[in-house]
CSV table of C-alpha atoms in Angstrom, one decimal:
chain,number,residue,atom,x,y,z
L,1,UNK,CA,0.0,0.0,0.0
L,2,UNK,CA,1.3,3.4,-0.9
L,3,UNK,CA,2.4,5.4,2.1
L,4,UNK,CA,1.1,8.6,0.5
L,5,UNK,CA,-2.5,8.8,-0.7
L,6,UNK,CA,-3.9,11.7,-2.6
L,7,UNK,CA,-7.5,12.6,-3.3
L,8,UNK,CA,-9.3,13.2,-5.4
L,9,UNK,CA,-7.6,11.4,-8.3
L,10,UNK,CA,-9.0,14.0,-10.7
L,11,UNK,CA,-11.0,17.2,-10.4
L,12,UNK,CA,-12.7,19.6,-12.7
L,13,UNK,CA,-13.6,23.1,-11.6
L,14,UNK,CA,-14.7,26.3,-13.1
L,15,UNK,CA,-12.3,29.2,-13.5
L,16,UNK,CA,-12.4,31.5,-10.5
L,17,UNK,CA,-13.6,28.8,-8.1
L,18,UNK,CA,-11.5,27.6,-5.1
L,19,UNK,CA,-10.5,24.0,-4.6
L,20,UNK,CA,-8.7,21.8,-2.0
L,21,UNK,CA,-6.6,18.8,-2.7
L,22,UNK,CA,-5.8,16.2,0.0
L,23,UNK,CA,-2.8,14.2,0.9
L,24,UNK,CA,-2.8,11.6,3.7
L,25,UNK,CA,0.4,9.8,4.6
L,26,UNK,CA,1.6,7.0,6.9
L,27,UNK,CA,5.3,7.8,6.5
L,28,UNK,CA,7.4,7.8,9.6
L,29,UNK,CA,9.5,9.3,11.0
L,30,UNK,CA,8.4,12.5,9.2
L,31,UNK,CA,11.0,14.9,7.8
L,32,UNK,CA,9.1,17.2,5.5
L,33,UNK,CA,6.2,17.4,3.0
L,34,UNK,CA,6.2,19.0,-0.4
L,35,UNK,CA,3.7,19.9,-2.9
L,36,UNK,CA,4.6,20.0,-6.6
L,37,UNK,CA,2.8,21.3,-9.7
L,38,UNK,CA,3.4,19.5,-12.9
L,39,UNK,CA,2.2,20.8,-16.2
L,40,UNK,CA,1.7,18.4,-19.0
L,41,UNK,CA,5.0,17.6,-20.7
L,42,UNK,CA,7.1,19.5,-18.1
L,43,UNK,CA,9.0,18.6,-15.0
L,44,UNK,CA,7.4,19.3,-11.5
L,45,UNK,CA,7.8,22.7,-9.9
L,46,UNK,CA,8.0,23.1,-6.2
L,47,UNK,CA,5.1,25.0,-4.6
L,48,UNK,CA,5.7,24.5,-0.9
L,49,UNK,CA,7.9,22.6,1.5
L,50,UNK,CA,6.8,22.1,5.1
L,51,UNK,CA,8.6,20.7,8.1
L,52,UNK,CA,7.0,19.2,11.2
L,53,UNK,CA,6.7,22.6,13.0
L,54,UNK,CA,4.9,24.4,10.2
L,55,UNK,CA,1.2,24.0,9.8
L,56,UNK,CA,0.5,26.6,7.0
L,57,UNK,CA,2.6,27.9,4.1
L,58,UNK,CA,1.5,30.0,1.2
L,59,UNK,CA,2.8,30.6,-2.3
L,60,UNK,CA,0.6,33.1,-4.0
L,61,UNK,CA,-2.8,31.6,-4.6
L,62,UNK,CA,-1.6,28.3,-3.2
L,63,UNK,CA,-1.8,27.5,0.5
L,64,UNK,CA,-0.7,24.3,2.0
L,65,UNK,CA,-1.6,23.1,5.4
L,66,UNK,CA,-0.1,20.3,7.5
L,67,UNK,CA,-1.5,18.4,10.5
L,68,UNK,CA,1.4,16.2,11.6
L,69,UNK,CA,-0.8,14.6,14.3
L,70,UNK,CA,-3.3,13.3,11.9
L,71,UNK,CA,-0.7,13.0,9.1
L,72,UNK,CA,-2.8,15.0,6.7
L,73,UNK,CA,-2.0,17.8,4.4
L,74,UNK,CA,-4.1,19.9,2.0
L,75,UNK,CA,-3.4,22.2,-0.8
L,76,UNK,CA,-5.9,25.0,-1.3
L,77,UNK,CA,-6.0,26.9,-4.6
L,78,UNK,CA,-7.8,30.2,-4.5
L,79,UNK,CA,-9.5,31.9,-7.4
L,80,UNK,CA,-8.4,29.3,-9.9
L,81,UNK,CA,-7.0,30.2,-13.3
L,82,UNK,CA,-6.8,28.2,-16.5
L,83,UNK,CA,-3.1,27.9,-16.0
L,84,UNK,CA,-3.7,26.0,-12.7
L,85,UNK,CA,-4.7,23.0,-14.9
L,86,UNK,CA,-1.9,20.5,-14.0
L,87,UNK,CA,-1.1,17.5,-11.9
L,88,UNK,CA,-0.4,18.2,-8.2
L,89,UNK,CA,1.9,15.8,-6.5
L,90,UNK,CA,2.4,15.4,-2.7
L,91,UNK,CA,5.8,14.1,-1.6
L,92,UNK,CA,6.6,13.1,2.0
L,93,UNK,CA,10.2,12.7,3.1
L,94,UNK,CA,11.1,10.3,5.9
L,95,UNK,CA,14.3,10.1,7.9
L,96,UNK,CA,16.2,6.9,7.7
L,97,UNK,CA,19.6,5.7,8.9
L,98,UNK,CA,21.3,6.3,5.6
L,99,UNK,CA,19.7,9.7,5.1
L,100,UNK,CA,16.1,10.0,3.9
L,101,UNK,CA,13.5,8.3,1.8
L,102,UNK,CA,11.1,10.1,-0.5
L,103,UNK,CA,7.5,8.8,-0.7
L,104,UNK,CA,5.4,10.0,-3.6
L,105,UNK,CA,1.7,10.3,-4.0
L,106,UNK,CA,0.3,9.5,-7.5
L,107,UNK,CA,-1.0,13.0,-7.9
L,108,UNK,CA,-4.3,14.8,-8.4
L,109,UNK,CA,-5.1,15.9,-11.9
L,110,UNK,CA,-6.8,19.3,-11.9
L,111,UNK,CA,-8.7,20.7,-14.9
L,112,UNK,CA,-9.8,24.3,-14.7
L,113,UNK,CA,-12.5,25.1,-17.4
L,114,UNK,CA,-13.7,28.5,-18.6
P,1,UNK,CA,20.4,31.6,-14.2
P,2,UNK,CA,19.8,28.7,-16.6
P,3,UNK,CA,17.5,25.9,-15.3
P,4,UNK,CA,18.2,22.2,-15.2
P,5,UNK,CA,18.8,20.8,-18.7
P,6,UNK,CA,18.4,17.2,-19.8
P,7,UNK,CA,19.5,15.6,-23.0
P,8,UNK,CA,18.1,14.1,-25.1
P,9,UNK,CA,14.5,15.1,-24.7
P,10,UNK,CA,13.2,12.1,-26.6
P,11,UNK,CA,14.7,8.6,-27.2
P,12,UNK,CA,13.5,5.4,-28.8
P,13,UNK,CA,15.3,2.2,-28.1
P,14,UNK,CA,14.7,-1.5,-28.5
P,15,UNK,CA,14.7,-4.2,-25.9
P,16,UNK,CA,18.1,-5.3,-24.8
P,17,UNK,CA,19.8,-2.1,-25.7
P,18,UNK,CA,21.3,0.3,-23.3
P,19,UNK,CA,20.8,4.0,-22.9
P,20,UNK,CA,22.6,7.0,-21.3
P,21,UNK,CA,20.8,10.1,-20.2
P,22,UNK,CA,22.4,13.4,-19.3
P,23,UNK,CA,21.5,16.1,-16.8
P,24,UNK,CA,23.1,19.5,-16.2
P,25,UNK,CA,22.1,21.0,-12.9
P,26,UNK,CA,21.6,24.7,-12.1
P,27,UNK,CA,24.9,26.4,-11.6
P,28,UNK,CA,26.0,26.1,-8.0
P,29,UNK,CA,23.8,23.1,-7.3
P,30,UNK,CA,25.7,20.1,-6.1
P,31,UNK,CA,22.9,17.6,-5.5
P,32,UNK,CA,21.4,15.8,-8.5
P,33,UNK,CA,18.6,13.3,-8.2
P,34,UNK,CA,17.0,11.1,-10.8
P,35,UNK,CA,13.3,10.0,-11.0
P,36,UNK,CA,11.3,7.7,-13.2
P,37,UNK,CA,7.7,8.7,-13.9
P,38,UNK,CA,5.1,6.4,-15.4
P,39,UNK,CA,1.3,6.8,-15.6
P,40,UNK,CA,0.8,3.7,-13.5
P,41,UNK,CA,3.4,4.2,-10.8
P,42,UNK,CA,3.7,8.0,-10.7
P,43,UNK,CA,7.1,9.4,-9.7
P,44,UNK,CA,9.6,7.0,-8.3
P,45,UNK,CA,13.0,7.9,-6.9
P,46,UNK,CA,16.0,6.3,-8.6
P,47,UNK,CA,19.1,7.8,-6.9
P,48,UNK,CA,20.8,11.0,-5.7
P,49,UNK,CA,24.4,12.1,-6.2
P,50,UNK,CA,26.3,14.7,-4.3
P,51,UNK,CA,30.0,15.5,-4.8
P,52,UNK,CA,30.4,12.6,-7.3
P,53,UNK,CA,29.1,10.1,-4.7
P,54,UNK,CA,25.8,8.3,-4.7
P,55,UNK,CA,24.2,9.4,-1.5
P,56,UNK,CA,20.8,7.7,-1.7
P,57,UNK,CA,19.2,5.0,-3.7
P,58,UNK,CA,15.6,3.9,-4.5
P,59,UNK,CA,14.4,0.4,-5.1
P,60,UNK,CA,15.4,-0.2,-8.7
P,61,UNK,CA,17.4,-3.1,-10.1
P,62,UNK,CA,21.1,-2.8,-10.8
P,63,UNK,CA,20.4,-2.2,-14.5
P,64,UNK,CA,19.9,1.4,-13.5
P,65,UNK,CA,23.1,3.2,-12.6
P,66,UNK,CA,24.4,6.7,-12.5
P,67,UNK,CA,27.3,8.9,-11.9
P,68,UNK,CA,28.2,12.5,-11.3
P,69,UNK,CA,31.1,14.4,-12.6
P,70,UNK,CA,33.3,17.0,-10.8
P,71,UNK,CA,31.2,19.8,-12.5
P,72,UNK,CA,28.1,18.3,-10.9
P,73,UNK,CA,26.7,17.1,-14.3
P,74,UNK,CA,25.2,13.7,-14.0
P,75,UNK,CA,24.4,10.8,-16.2
P,76,UNK,CA,22.2,7.8,-15.7
P,77,UNK,CA,22.5,4.5,-17.6
P,78,UNK,CA,20.0,1.8,-18.1
P,79,UNK,CA,21.3,-1.5,-19.5
P,80,UNK,CA,19.4,-4.4,-21.1
P,81,UNK,CA,16.3,-2.3,-21.6
P,82,UNK,CA,12.9,-3.8,-21.0
P,83,UNK,CA,9.5,-2.6,-22.3
P,84,UNK,CA,8.6,-1.5,-18.8
P,85,UNK,CA,11.5,1.0,-18.8
P,86,UNK,CA,9.5,3.2,-21.0
P,87,UNK,CA,8.9,6.3,-19.0
P,88,UNK,CA,9.7,9.9,-18.4
P,89,UNK,CA,13.1,10.3,-16.7
P,90,UNK,CA,13.4,13.4,-14.6
P,91,UNK,CA,16.5,15.0,-13.2
P,92,UNK,CA,16.3,17.4,-10.3
P,93,UNK,CA,19.0,19.6,-8.7
P,94,UNK,CA,19.3,21.3,-5.3
P,95,UNK,CA,21.9,23.3,-3.6
P,96,UNK,CA,23.1,20.7,-1.1
P,97,UNK,CA,20.4,18.3,0.0
P,98,UNK,CA,17.8,16.6,-2.1
P,99,UNK,CA,15.5,17.4,0.9
P,100,UNK,CA,15.9,21.1,0.1
P,101,UNK,CA,13.9,22.7,-2.7
P,102,UNK,CA,14.5,20.7,-5.9
P,103,UNK,CA,14.4,22.1,-9.4
P,104,UNK,CA,13.4,19.7,-12.1
P,105,UNK,CA,14.4,19.5,-15.7
P,106,UNK,CA,12.0,18.9,-18.5
P,107,UNK,CA,12.7,15.2,-18.6
P,108,UNK,CA,13.8,12.6,-21.2
P,109,UNK,CA,11.0,10.6,-22.7
P,110,UNK,CA,12.3,7.1,-23.3
P,111,UNK,CA,10.3,4.6,-25.4
P,112,UNK,CA,11.4,1.0,-25.5
P,113,UNK,CA,10.1,-1.0,-28.4
């Protein structure tokens, strides 16, 4: 079972609307959690990176939250634009003896329509 | 500052062949990581190099290997290609640690026939 589960798998919203993407994880011990945006045909771009002590971080219209107790994170997109259409990937880093381990969600595919 | 560059962008090979992909990180970045991305499995971590040394490794068979040069440029090699190796191979660089903010290249699309 994947240690990082994202929901929904896909989402369609109207331009201008808000939306929230979810990321639940079982990874332990936790190091940090990142959200990436990946446009079709391009490499992922980092949106936010959060450590254990951070529970909110914003990047423009993107706001990520982290609840380390419940092991849940969300990415909220405000006033969506057509350019927000992309795949959003949650990555959780865990500490291990030899350094770290990266655990990837399979992403949420977002389509913003006019 | 130029971003991460990967060459070639597209590649078609046949089963049993080998392939070498190249990645040039952002100037000043010393950590280079490689990832495989497929529709079914999503992003999967291959390995990370720092100062010419492999610092971390994912769960891939030994057919997948890499190296890093003194100028931080990196190559990955896949030998004895299988159909399942068809994927987008992404390279990412960061200043020191892969756990820092990573900057991804556009990827190399490998198709194995």
